[in-house]
Amino acid sequence: MGLRSCQNSVLGCSGMSVFRSRSSARPEWDSISELHHSLARLSDTGRTSCGFETSETGLGCCGGDRKRAVGWRRSHCGGVMPASQLTAVRSIRTDDVAPTDRLEYWEHYNAEALVGLRCGTYSVEGLVAQESNFEIDDLKLAHIDGNPHIIERTPDLVRNHPKESIFATLLMEGSGFFYHPEGCLPVHAGDVIVYDTLHPYLFAFGSDMRQLLIDVPRQTMQQQFGRSDIDRPIVSSAQSATVQALTGALFGPEGGGSAPRIEIEKSSALVEFIATMAGLANDLGAIRQQQALSFIAANISNPELSAADVASALGVTLRHLNRSMAQAGTSVSRTIREERLDRAILALQTTVNKSISDIAAEWGFSSHAQLSTLVRRHYDLTPSEVRDHPGPLRFVRESR
């Protein structure tokens, strides 16, 4: 669908006059922390249709009930987690160039920072927009706000300038229509739309807009979930649990009255939430179990490995990870303990030049006595008897 036909379609779909001129300039954000400080200054009366609380300069998260939002974040984000301020790696303001040059200026910038696209607007001011770009591990984030406009990734751009990514856009303010080869999707403030950059699309904003875009490399999705193709865009509403979880991971918990900040430790959680919305992660609990088991197996020789270390490595809270492990009838601590015991049993049966105390210390047990207690509980044998036992051991009972 061409640019002009889409603009006409937006007029028909929305039933309102679109592309109104922008009434006021928005401030420039130099860091995510500064952005979120503004987002945290919420008005008691301002509220969008999706339940987000708003002020003149910002927008809250996790729904309209502020106390409920804070409580949700504390329970789902594990309390006050360490967060790090992100500084923009690059930024752009169209006000820096003449109105007649702004579209080309914006297209050139985004071709390097995000993806090749075409842009258009009917505003008499031309395009009035700004963008700040951030990086978390291998993810890229872009905070964008602007007046009514359209962006289009045409079939020619897809062919000639391929982009191997999955995009997830949290529309924080405004509304729009997302056109794709199979139809048109309305997107409202608070919604998240997930789409594949290898498919053409057109995103039309009929009012002033603000969004946070997450760029997930296709390779990251493929490695974590074994899948990465999204046949058609998917919109998840602001009220869905996954969108609220994504928003909580993005904005973090509030503690001590400070403004929420994006948590670098949660980058993997962002990918999981996006994959869930896209239908790439059908069983997130099973995925987390496998990730935990792999990490524990790879790091079990570290005598200080703890359940909290495993959760941190996976980018989730220990409460969430234990909830996933409970589906398999276990916990993170118990899994670590049993993996240590398995390694110690193998060492007892295959090495003769190490004492039982040395083996206990090597595999993270606090003492010979602790190892002996677990061996007896599981196999009704002492470590010395295990060492002398021919063949496989008979499992007696599980650890508690």
PDB file of N, CA and C in Angstrom, residues 217-228:
ATOM      1  N   PRO A 217      17.665  -8.645  17.923  1.00  0.00           N
ATOM      2  CA  PRO A 217      18.262  -9.347  16.779  1.00  0.00           C
ATOM      3  C   PRO A 217      17.629 -10.720  16.581  1.00  0.00           C
ATOM      4  N   ARG A 218      17.415 -11.079  15.337  1.00  0.00           N
ATOM      5  CA  ARG A 218      16.806 -12.370  15.042  1.00  0.00           C
ATOM      6  C   ARG A 218      17.633 -13.517  15.640  1.00  0.00           C
ATOM      7  N   GLN A 219      18.945 -13.382  15.606  1.00  0.00           N
ATOM      8  CA  GLN A 219      19.811 -14.436  16.126  1.00  0.00           C
ATOM      9  C   GLN A 219      19.547 -14.680  17.612  1.00  0.00           C
ATOM     10  N   THR A 220      19.254 -13.604  18.355  1.00  0.00           N
ATOM     11  CA  THR A 220      18.967 -13.744  19.782  1.00  0.00           C
ATOM     12  C   THR A 220      17.703 -14.566  20.002  1.00  0.00           C
ATOM     13  N   MET A 221      16.655 -14.260  19.227  1.00  0.00           N
ATOM     14  CA  MET A 221      15.419 -15.038  19.314  1.00  0.00           C
ATOM     15  C   MET A 221      15.656 -16.491  18.942  1.00  0.00           C
ATOM     16  N   GLN A 222      16.398 -16.714  17.889  1.00  0.00           N
ATOM     17  CA  GLN A 222      16.635 -18.064  17.403  1.00  0.00           C
ATOM     18  C   GLN A 222      17.392 -18.886  18.439  1.00  0.00           C
ATOM     19  N   GLN A 223      18.398 -18.281  19.052  1.00  0.00           N
ATOM     20  CA  GLN A 223      19.209 -18.997  20.033  1.00  0.00           C
ATOM     21  C   GLN A 223      18.407 -19.349  21.277  1.00  0.00           C
ATOM     22  N   GLN A 224      17.538 -18.448  21.718  1.00  0.00           N
ATOM     23  CA  GLN A 224      16.813 -18.667  22.966  1.00  0.00           C
ATOM     24  C   GLN A 224      15.578 -19.545  22.794  1.00  0.00           C
ATOM     25  N   PHE A 225      14.923 -19.460  21.623  1.00  0.00           N
ATOM     26  CA  PHE A 225      13.634 -20.130  21.475  1.00  0.00           C
ATOM     27  C   PHE A 225      13.566 -21.102  20.297  1.00  0.00           C
ATOM     28  N   GLY A 226      14.629 -21.158  19.493  1.00  0.00           N
ATOM     29  CA  GLY A 226      14.628 -22.066  18.358  1.00  0.00           C
ATOM     30  C   GLY A 226      13.726 -21.621  17.227  1.00  0.00           C
ATOM     31  N   ARG A 227      13.125 -20.434  17.353  1.00  0.00           N
ATOM     32  CA  ARG A 227      12.236 -19.875  16.327  1.00  0.00           C
ATOM     33  C   ARG A 227      12.464 -18.373  16.284  1.00  0.00           C
ATOM     34  N   SER A 228      12.215 -17.779  15.133  1.00  0.00           N
ATOM     35  CA  SER A 228      12.402 -16.335  15.031  1.00  0.00           C
ATOM     36  C   SER A 228      11.513 -15.675  13.988  1.00  0.00           C
TER      37      SER A 228
END
